[in-house]
Tab-separated table of C-alpha atoms in Angstrom:
chain	number	residue	atom	x	y	z
A	1	MET	CA	15.343	37.532	44.015
A	2	LEU	CA	15.291	33.826	43.127
A	3	LEU	CA	16.873	34.579	39.754
A	4	VAL	CA	19.712	36.382	41.536
A	5	LEU	CA	20.249	33.431	43.869
A	6	ALA	CA	20.032	30.921	41.015
A	7	TRP	CA	23.221	32.410	39.577
A	8	ALA	CA	25.213	32.156	42.850
A	9	ALA	CA	27.185	29.011	41.983
A	10	PRO	CA	27.955	29.567	38.300
A	11	GLY	CA	28.894	33.187	38.949
A	12	ALA	CA	31.090	32.615	41.987
A	13	LEU	CA	32.670	29.383	40.804
A	14	TYR	CA	33.510	30.757	37.379
A	15	TYR	CA	35.608	33.509	38.930
A	16	ILE	CA	37.173	31.213	41.481
A	17	THR	CA	38.002	28.732	38.709
A	18	VAL	CA	39.445	31.348	36.402
A	19	THR	CA	40.603	34.456	38.263
A	20	PHE	CA	41.524	33.038	41.664
A	21	ALA	CA	42.975	29.863	40.148
A	22	ILE	CA	45.474	31.907	38.115
A	23	SER	CA	46.956	33.478	41.231
A	24	TYR	CA	46.781	30.130	43.044
A	25	LEU	CA	48.607	28.300	40.255
A	26	THR	CA	51.278	30.957	39.727
A	27	GLY	CA	51.680	32.138	43.322
A	28	ARG	CA	51.234	29.109	45.522
A	29	LEU	CA	52.114	26.303	43.132
A	30	GLY	CA	54.814	28.020	41.096
A	31	PHE	CA	53.335	27.482	37.625
A	32	ASP	CA	54.855	29.927	35.172
A	33	LYS	CA	52.523	32.574	33.782
A	34	SER	CA	52.835	31.374	30.200
A	35	SER	CA	51.750	27.797	30.915
A	36	THR	CA	48.960	29.061	33.188
A	37	PHE	CA	47.709	31.337	30.430
A	38	GLY	CA	47.814	28.409	27.997
A	39	LEU	CA	45.890	26.251	30.457
A	40	MET	CA	43.165	28.892	30.756
A	41	VAL	CA	42.934	29.347	26.986
A	42	VAL	CA	42.519	25.596	26.500
A	43	ALA	CA	39.973	25.269	29.328
A	44	ASN	CA	37.883	28.235	28.193
A	45	SER	CA	37.994	27.153	24.543
A	46	ILE	CA	36.774	23.661	25.346
A	47	SER	CA	34.042	24.988	27.630
A	48	ILE	CA	32.457	26.894	24.726
A	49	GLY	CA	31.149	23.552	23.497
A	50	ALA	CA	29.509	22.955	26.880
A	51	SER	CA	27.565	26.201	26.497
A	52	LEU	CA	26.265	25.142	23.098
A	53	LEU	CA	25.419	21.687	24.450
A	54	GLY	CA	23.611	23.248	27.430
A	55	GLY	CA	21.433	25.361	25.146
A	56	TRP	CA	20.681	22.468	22.843
A	57	SER	CA	19.946	20.136	25.770
A	58	SER	CA	17.650	22.614	27.480
A	59	ASP	CA	15.332	22.579	24.465
A	60	ARG	CA	15.110	18.803	24.696
A	61	ILE	CA	15.193	17.886	28.391
A	62	GLY	CA	14.206	21.163	30.052
A	63	ARG	CA	15.947	24.155	31.564
A	64	LYS	CA	15.942	22.908	35.149
A	65	ARG	CA	17.487	19.566	34.242
A	66	VAL	CA	20.297	21.363	32.460
A	67	LEU	CA	20.837	23.709	35.396
A	68	PHE	CA	20.855	20.849	37.907
A	69	THR	CA	23.231	18.862	35.676
A	70	GLY	CA	25.558	21.868	35.578
A	71	LEU	CA	25.426	22.119	39.375
A	72	ALA	CA	26.242	18.399	39.648
A	73	VAL	CA	29.261	18.861	37.369
A	74	LEU	CA	30.383	21.849	39.449
A	75	LEU	CA	30.017	19.791	42.618
A	76	ALA	CA	31.995	16.900	41.132
A	77	PHE	CA	34.909	19.192	40.251
A	78	LEU	CA	34.708	21.523	43.259
A	79	VAL	CA	35.213	18.917	45.964
A	80	PRO	CA	38.628	17.694	44.699
A	81	PHE	CA	39.526	20.979	42.931
A	82	PHE	CA	42.368	22.168	45.143
A	83	LEU	CA	43.606	18.661	45.925
A	84	ILE	CA	44.073	18.073	42.211
A	85	LEU	CA	45.645	21.480	41.606
A	86	ASP	CA	48.036	20.850	44.495
A	87	THR	CA	49.529	17.883	42.612
A	88	GLY	CA	51.294	20.473	40.459
A	89	ASN	CA	50.507	18.433	37.355
A	90	TRP	CA	49.626	20.753	34.449
A	91	TRP	CA	47.457	18.140	32.701
A	92	LEU	CA	45.433	17.339	35.827
A	93	ALA	CA	45.032	21.066	36.553
A	94	ALA	CA	43.860	21.619	32.968
A	95	LEU	CA	41.374	18.748	33.222
A	96	THR	CA	39.983	19.997	36.534
A	97	ILE	CA	39.640	23.618	35.460
A	98	THR	CA	38.126	22.557	32.130
A	99	GLY	CA	35.610	20.329	33.910
A	100	ALA	CA	34.551	23.082	36.288
A	101	LEU	CA	34.239	25.589	33.436
A	102	CYS	CA	32.179	23.109	31.431
A	103	GLY	CA	29.762	22.892	34.375
A	104	VAL	CA	29.394	26.679	34.429
A	105	GLN	CA	29.094	26.999	30.648
A	106	PHE	CA	26.585	24.151	30.411
A	107	MET	CA	24.363	26.231	32.706
A	108	THR	CA	25.064	29.404	30.723
A	109	GLY	CA	23.677	27.713	27.612
A	110	CYS	CA	20.135	27.837	28.961
A	111	GLN	CA	20.381	30.765	31.364
A	112	GLY	CA	18.832	33.320	29.002
A	113	ALA	CA	15.800	31.203	28.171
A	114	PHE	CA	15.319	30.064	31.779
A	115	TYR	CA	15.423	33.631	33.096
A	116	ALA	CA	13.125	34.993	30.392
A	117	GLU	CA	10.597	32.202	30.875
A	118	ALA	CA	10.468	32.813	34.628
A	119	LEU	CA	9.012	36.296	34.153
A	120	PRO	CA	5.859	37.810	32.648
A	121	THR	CA	6.261	39.360	29.205
A	122	PRO	CA	6.121	43.065	30.226
A	123	VAL	CA	9.173	42.710	32.513
A	124	ARG	CA	10.936	39.775	30.895
A	125	TYR	CA	13.984	41.611	29.536
A	126	THR	CA	14.413	43.940	32.508
A	127	GLY	CA	13.939	41.143	35.029
A	128	SER	CA	16.383	38.867	33.233
A	129	ALA	CA	19.005	41.591	33.037
A	130	LEU	CA	18.561	42.496	36.704
A	131	GLY	CA	18.655	38.852	37.813
A	132	LEU	CA	21.898	38.108	36.009
A	133	THR	CA	23.562	41.445	36.800
A	134	CYS	CA	22.683	41.380	40.489
A	135	GLY	CA	23.702	37.719	40.727
A	136	ASN	CA	27.066	38.584	39.239
A	137	MET	CA	27.481	41.620	41.494
A	138	LEU	CA	26.682	39.668	44.662
A	139	PHE	CA	28.384	36.362	43.907
A	140	ALA	CA	30.744	36.576	40.922
A	141	ALA	CA	32.508	39.908	41.380
A	142	PRO	CA	33.593	39.402	45.006
A	143	ALA	CA	34.443	35.689	44.608
A	144	PRO	CA	38.204	36.011	43.932
A	145	LEU	CA	38.629	38.520	46.756
A	146	LEU	CA	36.561	36.380	49.095
A	147	ALA	CA	38.581	33.294	48.139
A	148	THR	CA	41.818	35.166	48.864
A	149	TRP	CA	40.500	36.313	52.245
A	150	LEU	CA	39.225	32.826	53.129
A	151	MET	CA	42.633	31.401	52.295
A	152	GLN	CA	44.353	34.006	54.458
A	153	ILE	CA	42.172	33.464	57.533
A	154	SER	CA	42.565	29.699	57.249
A	155	GLY	CA	46.369	29.772	57.245
A	156	ASN	CA	46.679	29.265	53.455
A	157	GLY	CA	44.187	26.412	53.481
A	158	THR	CA	41.559	25.904	50.805
A	159	LEU	CA	38.854	24.162	52.841
A	160	LEU	CA	36.923	27.392	53.477
A	161	ILE	CA	36.991	28.224	49.753
A	162	THR	CA	35.563	24.798	48.998
A	163	ALA	CA	32.927	25.291	51.712
A	164	TYR	CA	31.980	28.645	50.162
A	165	GLY	CA	31.648	26.950	46.764
A	166	LEU	CA	29.427	24.266	48.285
A	167	LEU	CA	27.270	26.970	49.872
A	168	THR	CA	26.801	28.698	46.503
A	169	ILE	CA	25.805	25.377	44.918
A	170	LEU	CA	23.219	24.852	47.668
A	171	ILE	CA	21.869	28.401	47.252
A	172	SER	CA	21.572	27.935	43.473
A	173	ALA	CA	19.946	24.520	43.812
A	174	VAL	CA	17.251	25.798	46.175
A	175	ALA	CA	16.542	28.873	44.034
A	176	ILE	CA	16.360	26.848	40.815
A	177	ARG	CA	14.065	24.337	42.507
A	178	LEU	CA	11.675	27.126	43.534
A	179	LEU	CA	11.589	28.782	40.100
A	180	PRO	CA	9.136	27.602	37.428
A	181	ASP	CA	10.272	25.583	34.424
A	182	ARG	CA	8.241	26.589	31.406
A	183	THR	CA	10.206	24.601	28.853
A	184	GLY	CA	7.950	23.660	25.958
A	185	ARG	CA	4.990	25.690	27.261
A	186	ARG	CA	3.379	28.394	25.197
A	187	LEU	CA	4.239	31.744	26.737
A	188	GLU	CA	1.919	34.739	26.540
A	189	ALA	CA	2.825	37.325	23.922
């Protein structure tokens, strides 16, 4: 269950940053679809490097440090996320979305190793797959719909969406803290 909860923030915030942000930018802020698509291509392309850096870093400083760094990056971009998007400035929106995606992808870089190392060998693959899949089902898949609903019940405000994002960061932080970090340890065969 802790592996499922560990993926709350990266799962939910990825889909809020990508899927919900597209409708927010085009619907509420009036960005045209072409420039929004370009923004997402740029942001996602740049964030690929963060995934590689996260994997590389996790082998040097440990899985948990990478995961907590990713959560810190998500927190730094989540708090002002909608305020920055609301400026209507394409470049600032691109920077903010790229930053948030880099936080998620930095965590993704070590997710596989962290999940596998948290489990005994006989159930390592199954447990990892279940942890990630269930985390995505519970937190990632409903995130855009939940964000839309939260915006509706708050009179088109974004404060509840930000609060939800903060809650997912807290859930992930507690779960990651409780899970073992076996970076650099010999694992049983």
